[in-house]
Amino acid sequence: MSQKILVTGGAGYIGSHTVLQLLLGGYETVVIDNLDNSSDIAIHRVRELAGPNAQNLSFRKGDLRDKPALEELFASEKFDAVIHFAGLKAVGESVQKPLSYYDNNLIGTIILFKVMAAHGCKKLVFSSSATVYGWPEKVPCTEDFPIGATNPYGRTKLFIEEICRDMYQSDSEWKIILLRYFNPVGAHPSGHIGEDPRGIPNNLMPFAQQVAVGRLPALTVFGTDYNTVDGTGVRDYIHIVDLADGHIAALSKLENPSIGCEVYNLGTGNGTSVFQMVAAFEKASGKEIPLIKSGRRAGDCETVYASTDKAERELNWKAKYGIDEMCEDQWNWASKNPYGYESQESTT
Ligand code: UD1
């Protein structure tokens, strides 16, 4: 019998790609999402891409802080595991509105964990972030590095990781995998689902994409004086489909009786500079991205990339795609949906 997985935040960028891989992998999937920062069109598109497996997807509009609704959901369906994506994720906004971040991310998560425990569902995959490594003393980052946070968004990831470790300490029935994502980019190769941020994008590739389609005039490069190959910041960009597949590998790992609370990096192990990424995207799109060189962005670090050893060894998972494929698929999504899911010009 197939497993039934609850995916919180399943209409978002990482969530929607993961839901598609789950369906294609034969899982039954229930999505709960408040659609505050995502679109139900993503769910429709996932259904189209899943073909006959679309019948295994159901969607509930709901907020994790609505405990009675969550209770009702867990009373009506039995879940084998939960993949928990739902949360706010803009660093700058989190500095402006810390209580909103603590309320959404922490309160929502605590209510989710309480309801899970009450219904005997104690298998969890949580979306953490490489942000917990801060400015690492050395690279590649291994999972045993010291962790911290420099802004409220990062603190919510850090706190939830700690809450998970405490839960496992108090009750060894919990099986928890914390996935630390590096920089997810690109889109499903169909170009039907992708990242669709509201407002001006904070992250590099969504911003570059909006410049390429003519929505924004130029990309500001935050810092050209880092001690890197060309002075710009270096990150570990990972194709969103590879990242989504990492969740399937994590679910399989949760079947291992000896798993407690474990953390894994999901990255490629390769560092790419801003200039290198822009050049790859210009090549993929055939568009010139005008650049404005500017000072460093507060809170940014110089070079961050993952050690992938632990995930390769223990999850039997390894990223398959390189930056050319990431940029090609990003452009395919952008050119088909220049204004995202609500795009009038959408060809789908
Ligand atoms: C950012 C967040 C991080 C979060 C992650 C995923 C910050 C400081 N960090 O990571 O906490 O987990 O997103 O959402 O916001 N860049 C430009 N111009 C731009 C945008 C970015 O030059 O318009 C540069 C940055 O300086 C950096 C690189 O591109 O060197 C990647 O930036 P970004 O995509 O925002 O990711 P991170 O900063 O790694």
Coordinates of C-alpha atoms and ligand atoms in Angstrom, one line a residue:
M1 CA 0.0 0.0 0.0
S2 CA 1.3 3.4 -0.8
Q3 CA 2.3 5.8 1.9
K4 CA 0.2 8.9 2.6
I5 CA 2.2 12.1 3.1
L6 CA 1.0 15.5 4.4
V7 CA 2.9 18.3 2.8
T8 CA 2.6 21.7 4.5
G9 CA 3.3 24.6 2.2
G10 CA 3.0 22.3 -0.8
A11 CA 1.8 25.1 -3.1
G12 CA 5.1 27.0 -2.8
Y13 CA 8.2 26.7 -4.9
I14 CA 10.0 23.9 -3.2
G15 CA 6.7 22.3 -2.0
S16 CA 5.1 22.1 -5.4
H17 CA 8.2 20.4 -7.0
T18 CA 8.4 18.0 -4.1
V19 CA 4.7 17.1 -4.4
L20 CA 5.1 16.3 -8.1
Q21 CA 8.1 14.0 -7.4
L22 CA 6.0 12.4 -4.6
L23 CA 3.1 11.7 -6.9
L24 CA 5.4 10.4 -9.6
G25 CA 7.0 8.2 -7.0
G26 CA 3.6 6.6 -6.1
Y27 CA 2.9 8.4 -2.9
E28 CA -0.5 9.7 -1.8
T29 CA -0.1 13.3 -1.0
V30 CA -2.3 15.8 0.9
V31 CA -1.2 19.5 0.7
I32 CA -2.1 22.1 3.3
D33 CA -1.2 25.6 2.3
N34 CA -2.6 29.0 3.4
L35 CA -1.7 30.4 -0.1
D36 CA -0.4 33.6 1.6
N37 CA 2.7 33.5 -0.5
S38 CA 1.8 30.9 -3.1
S39 CA -0.9 30.1 -5.7
D40 CA -3.3 27.2 -6.1
I41 CA -2.5 27.4 -9.9
A42 CA 0.7 25.6 -8.9
I43 CA -1.4 22.7 -7.6
H44 CA -3.4 22.6 -10.8
R45 CA -0.2 22.5 -12.8
V46 CA 1.2 19.7 -10.6
R47 CA -1.9 17.7 -11.2
E48 CA -1.5 18.2 -15.0
L49 CA 2.2 17.1 -14.8
A50 CA 1.4 14.0 -12.6
G51 CA -0.9 12.5 -15.2
P52 CA -2.9 9.5 -13.8
N53 CA -1.2 9.9 -10.5
A54 CA -2.9 13.2 -10.0
Q55 CA -5.8 11.3 -8.4
N56 CA -3.4 10.8 -5.4
L57 CA -3.2 14.5 -4.6
S58 CA -5.7 16.4 -2.5
F59 CA -5.5 20.1 -1.5
R60 CA -6.7 21.9 1.6
K61 CA -6.5 25.6 2.0
G62 CA -5.5 26.1 5.6
D63 CA -3.1 27.6 8.1
L64 CA -1.2 25.5 10.6
R65 CA -2.1 28.0 13.4
D66 CA -5.7 26.9 13.0
K67 CA -5.4 24.1 15.4
P68 CA -9.1 22.8 15.2
A69 CA -8.7 22.6 11.4
L70 CA -5.5 20.7 11.7
E71 CA -7.0 18.4 14.4
E72 CA -9.9 17.7 12.0
L73 CA -7.5 16.9 9.1
F74 CA -5.5 14.4 11.2
A75 CA -8.7 12.9 12.6
S76 CA -10.0 12.3 9.0
E77 CA -6.8 11.0 7.4
K78 CA -4.0 8.8 8.6
F79 CA -0.6 10.1 7.5
D80 CA 2.6 8.0 7.4
A81 CA 4.8 11.1 7.5
V82 CA 4.8 14.9 7.2
I83 CA 7.0 17.1 5.1
H84 CA 6.9 20.5 6.6
F85 CA 7.7 23.4 4.3
A86 CA 5.1 26.0 5.4
G87 CA 6.7 29.3 6.6
L88 CA 7.8 32.7 5.7
K89 CA 11.3 33.1 4.2
A90 CA 12.3 36.6 3.4
V91 CA 15.3 37.7 5.4
G92 CA 14.8 41.5 5.1
E93 CA 11.1 41.2 5.9
S94 CA 11.8 39.1 8.9
V95 CA 14.0 41.9 10.4
Q96 CA 11.1 44.4 9.9
K97 CA 8.4 42.0 11.1
P98 CA 9.9 39.6 13.6
L99 CA 6.7 38.8 15.4
S100 CA 5.0 37.8 12.2
Y101 CA 7.9 35.4 11.5
Y102 CA 7.9 33.9 15.0
D103 CA 4.1 33.6 14.8
N104 CA 3.9 32.0 11.4
N105 CA 7.0 29.8 11.6
L106 CA 7.3 28.9 15.2
I107 CA 3.6 28.9 16.4
G108 CA 2.5 27.1 13.2
T109 CA 5.2 24.5 13.7
I110 CA 4.6 23.8 17.4
I111 CA 0.9 23.4 16.7
L112 CA 1.7 21.0 13.8
F113 CA 4.0 18.9 16.0
K114 CA 1.5 18.8 18.9
V115 CA -1.2 17.5 16.5
M116 CA 1.1 15.0 14.9
A117 CA 2.1 13.6 18.3
A118 CA -1.5 13.4 19.5
H119 CA -2.4 11.4 16.4
G120 CA 0.6 9.1 16.6
C121 CA 2.3 10.5 13.4
K122 CA 5.9 10.9 14.4
K123 CA 7.8 10.9 11.1
L124 CA 8.9 14.3 9.9
V125 CA 11.0 15.9 7.2
F126 CA 11.7 19.5 8.0
S127 CA 13.0 22.2 5.5
S128 CA 15.9 23.9 7.3
S129 CA 18.4 26.1 5.6
A130 CA 22.1 26.5 5.1
T131 CA 21.5 29.9 6.6
V132 CA 22.2 28.2 10.0
Y133 CA 25.9 28.0 9.0
G134 CA 26.1 31.8 8.9
W135 CA 29.5 32.9 7.6
P136 CA 31.3 29.5 8.0
E137 CA 34.9 29.4 9.1
K138 CA 35.7 27.0 6.3
V139 CA 34.0 25.3 3.4
P140 CA 32.6 22.9 2.4
C141 CA 30.0 23.0 5.3
T142 CA 29.6 19.7 7.1
E143 CA 26.5 19.0 9.2
D144 CA 28.5 19.1 12.4
F145 CA 29.6 22.7 12.0
P146 CA 28.5 25.1 14.7
I147 CA 25.1 26.7 13.9
G148 CA 23.6 30.1 14.6
A149 CA 21.5 32.8 13.1
T150 CA 21.7 36.5 12.4
N151 CA 18.1 37.4 11.6
P152 CA 14.6 36.4 12.7
Y153 CA 14.0 34.2 9.7
G154 CA 17.2 32.3 10.3
R155 CA 16.4 32.0 14.0
T156 CA 13.1 30.3 13.2
K157 CA 15.0 27.7 11.2
L158 CA 17.5 27.3 14.0
F159 CA 14.9 27.1 16.8
I160 CA 12.8 24.6 14.9
E161 CA 15.9 22.4 14.4
E162 CA 16.5 22.6 18.2
I163 CA 12.8 21.9 19.0
C164 CA 13.1 18.7 16.8
R165 CA 16.2 17.6 18.6
D166 CA 14.5 18.2 22.0
M167 CA 11.4 16.3 20.9
Y168 CA 13.4 13.3 19.9
Q169 CA 15.3 13.4 23.2
S170 CA 12.0 13.3 25.0
D171 CA 10.4 10.7 22.9
S172 CA 12.4 8.3 20.8
E173 CA 9.4 7.3 18.7
W174 CA 10.0 10.5 16.7
K175 CA 11.9 9.9 13.4
I176 CA 13.0 13.3 12.1
I177 CA 15.2 14.4 9.2
L178 CA 16.3 18.0 9.0
L179 CA 17.3 19.0 5.5
R180 CA 19.5 22.1 5.2
Y181 CA 18.9 23.5 1.7
F182 CA 21.6 25.4 0.0
N183 CA 20.4 27.7 -2.9
P184 CA 17.5 26.1 -4.8
V185 CA 17.1 27.5 -8.4
G186 CA 15.6 26.5 -11.7
A187 CA 12.3 24.9 -12.4
H188 CA 10.7 21.7 -13.5
P189 CA 11.9 21.0 -17.1
S190 CA 8.3 21.3 -18.4
G191 CA 8.4 25.0 -17.5
H192 CA 4.9 24.6 -16.0
I193 CA 5.9 25.1 -12.4
G194 CA 8.6 27.3 -11.0
E195 CA 9.4 30.1 -8.4
D196 CA 6.9 32.9 -8.3
P197 CA 7.8 35.4 -5.6
R198 CA 5.4 38.2 -4.7
G199 CA 6.8 41.7 -5.1
I200 CA 10.5 42.5 -5.8
P201 CA 12.5 39.3 -5.5
N202 CA 15.1 39.1 -2.8
N203 CA 17.1 36.2 -4.2
L204 CA 19.5 36.2 -7.1
M205 CA 17.9 34.0 -9.7
P206 CA 14.3 35.3 -9.4
F207 CA 15.6 38.8 -9.7
A208 CA 17.8 38.0 -12.8
Q209 CA 14.8 36.2 -14.3
Q210 CA 12.7 39.4 -14.0
V211 CA 15.4 41.4 -15.6
A212 CA 15.6 38.9 -18.5
V213 CA 11.8 39.1 -19.2
G214 CA 11.9 43.0 -19.0
R215 CA 10.1 43.4 -15.7
L216 CA 13.1 45.0 -14.0
P217 CA 15.8 47.1 -15.6
A218 CA 19.0 45.7 -14.1
L219 CA 20.4 43.4 -11.5
T220 CA 22.3 44.9 -8.5
V221 CA 25.3 42.8 -7.6
F222 CA 25.8 43.0 -3.9
G223 CA 29.5 43.1 -3.3
T224 CA 32.4 42.8 -5.8
D225 CA 35.2 42.8 -3.2
Y226 CA 34.9 39.4 -1.7
N227 CA 37.9 37.1 -1.6
T228 CA 36.5 34.9 -4.3
V229 CA 37.3 34.0 -7.9
D230 CA 35.9 37.3 -9.2
G231 CA 35.0 39.3 -6.1
T232 CA 31.3 38.3 -5.9
G233 CA 29.7 36.0 -3.4
V234 CA 29.9 32.2 -3.9
R235 CA 27.0 29.9 -3.3
D236 CA 25.9 26.3 -3.8
Y237 CA 23.1 26.5 -6.3
I238 CA 21.0 23.3 -6.6
H239 CA 18.4 22.4 -9.2
I240 CA 14.9 22.4 -7.6
V241 CA 14.2 18.9 -9.0
D242 CA 17.3 17.5 -7.4
L243 CA 16.3 19.2 -4.2
A244 CA 12.8 17.7 -4.4
D245 CA 14.2 14.3 -5.0
G246 CA 16.2 14.7 -1.8
H247 CA 12.9 14.6 0.1
I248 CA 12.0 11.3 -1.4
A249 CA 15.4 10.0 -0.3
A250 CA 14.7 11.4 3.2
L251 CA 11.3 9.7 3.3
S252 CA 12.9 6.3 2.5
K253 CA 15.5 6.9 5.2
L254 CA 12.7 7.5 7.7
E255 CA 11.8 3.8 7.2
N256 CA 15.1 2.8 8.7
P257 CA 14.4 1.7 12.3
S258 CA 17.6 3.2 13.7
I259 CA 17.0 6.8 12.5
G260 CA 16.5 9.3 15.3
C261 CA 16.8 13.0 14.5
E262 CA 19.3 13.5 11.7
V263 CA 20.4 16.4 9.6
Y264 CA 21.5 16.4 6.0
N265 CA 22.8 19.1 3.6
L266 CA 21.1 19.2 0.3
G267 CA 23.5 20.9 -2.1
T268 CA 25.8 20.0 -5.0
G269 CA 29.1 20.6 -3.3
N270 CA 30.1 23.2 -6.0
G271 CA 30.5 26.9 -5.4
T272 CA 29.4 29.4 -8.1
S273 CA 29.9 33.1 -8.0
V274 CA 27.2 35.7 -8.8
F275 CA 29.1 36.7 -12.0
Q276 CA 29.4 33.0 -13.1
M277 CA 25.7 32.4 -12.4
V278 CA 24.7 35.5 -14.4
A279 CA 26.9 34.5 -17.3
A280 CA 25.3 31.0 -17.3
F281 CA 21.8 32.6 -17.3
E282 CA 22.7 35.0 -20.1
K283 CA 23.8 32.0 -22.1
A284 CA 20.7 30.0 -21.4
S285 CA 18.3 32.9 -22.1
G286 CA 20.1 34.7 -24.9
K287 CA 19.4 37.9 -22.9
E288 CA 21.8 40.4 -21.6
I289 CA 21.4 41.1 -17.9
P290 CA 22.5 44.7 -17.2
L291 CA 24.5 44.8 -13.9
I292 CA 24.8 47.5 -11.3
K293 CA 27.8 46.9 -9.0
S294 CA 27.0 47.8 -5.5
G295 CA 28.2 47.3 -1.9
R296 CA 27.8 44.2 0.2
R297 CA 24.3 43.3 1.4
A298 CA 24.0 43.3 5.2
G299 CA 24.1 39.8 6.6
D300 CA 25.6 38.2 3.4
C301 CA 28.6 36.0 3.6
E302 CA 31.4 35.3 1.2
T303 CA 31.5 31.7 0.3
V304 CA 29.1 28.9 1.3
Y305 CA 28.8 25.5 -0.2
A306 CA 27.9 22.1 1.0
S307 CA 29.7 18.9 1.9
T308 CA 27.5 16.3 0.2
D309 CA 29.2 13.3 1.7
K310 CA 26.7 12.5 4.4
A311 CA 23.6 12.8 2.1
E312 CA 25.4 10.6 -0.5
R313 CA 26.4 8.0 2.0
E314 CA 23.3 7.8 4.1
L315 CA 20.5 9.0 1.9
N316 CA 21.9 7.5 -1.2
W317 CA 21.1 10.8 -2.9
K318 CA 23.3 13.1 -5.1
A319 CA 22.4 16.1 -7.2
K320 CA 22.4 15.3 -10.9
Y321 CA 22.1 18.7 -12.6
G322 CA 24.7 21.5 -13.1
I323 CA 24.3 25.3 -13.4
D324 CA 23.7 25.2 -17.2
E325 CA 20.6 22.9 -16.7
M326 CA 19.5 25.1 -13.7
C327 CA 19.6 28.2 -15.9
E328 CA 18.0 26.5 -19.0
D329 CA 15.1 25.3 -16.9
Q330 CA 14.8 28.7 -15.1
W331 CA 14.6 30.4 -18.4
N332 CA 12.1 27.9 -19.8
W333 CA 9.8 28.6 -16.9
A334 CA 10.4 32.4 -17.1
S335 CA 9.7 32.6 -20.9
K336 CA 6.5 30.6 -20.6
N337 CA 5.3 32.4 -17.5
P338 CA 7.0 35.9 -17.5
Y339 CA 4.5 37.1 -14.8
G340 CA 4.4 33.9 -12.9
Y341 CA 1.2 31.9 -12.3
E342 CA -1.1 34.9 -12.7
S343 CA 0.6 35.7 -16.0
Q344 CA -1.8 36.9 -18.8
E345 CA 0.9 36.1 -21.2
S346 CA 1.2 32.5 -19.9
T347 CA 1.2 30.0 -22.7
T348 CA -0.2 27.3 -20.6
Ligands
UD1_1 C1 19.3 34.0 1.0 C2 19.1 34.3 2.5 C3 19.1 33.0 3.2 C4 18.0 32.1 2.7 C5 18.1 31.9 1.2 C6 16.9 31.2 0.6 C7 20.1 36.5 2.9 C8 21.2 37.3 3.5 N1 20.2 35.2 2.9 O1 20.5 33.3 0.8 O2 19.0 33.3 4.6 O3 18.0 30.9 3.4 O4 18.2 33.2 0.6 O5 15.8 31.9 0.5 O6 19.1 37.1 2.4 N2 22.7 38.7 -4.9 C9 23.0 39.8 -5.7 N3 21.9 40.5 -6.1 C10 20.6 40.2 -5.8 C11 20.4 39.1 -5.0 C12 21.5 38.4 -4.6 O7 24.1 40.1 -6.0 O8 19.7 41.0 -6.3 C13 23.9 37.8 -4.5 C14 24.0 37.7 -3.0 O9 24.8 38.8 -2.5 C15 24.6 36.4 -2.8 C16 24.1 35.6 -4.0 O10 23.6 36.5 -5.0 O11 26.0 36.4 -3.0 C17 22.9 34.7 -3.6 O12 21.9 35.5 -2.9 P1 20.5 34.9 -2.6 O13 19.9 34.3 -3.8 O14 19.7 36.0 -2.0 O15 20.8 33.7 -1.6 P2 21.6 33.8 -0.2 O16 22.0 35.1 0.2 O17 22.6 32.7 -0.3

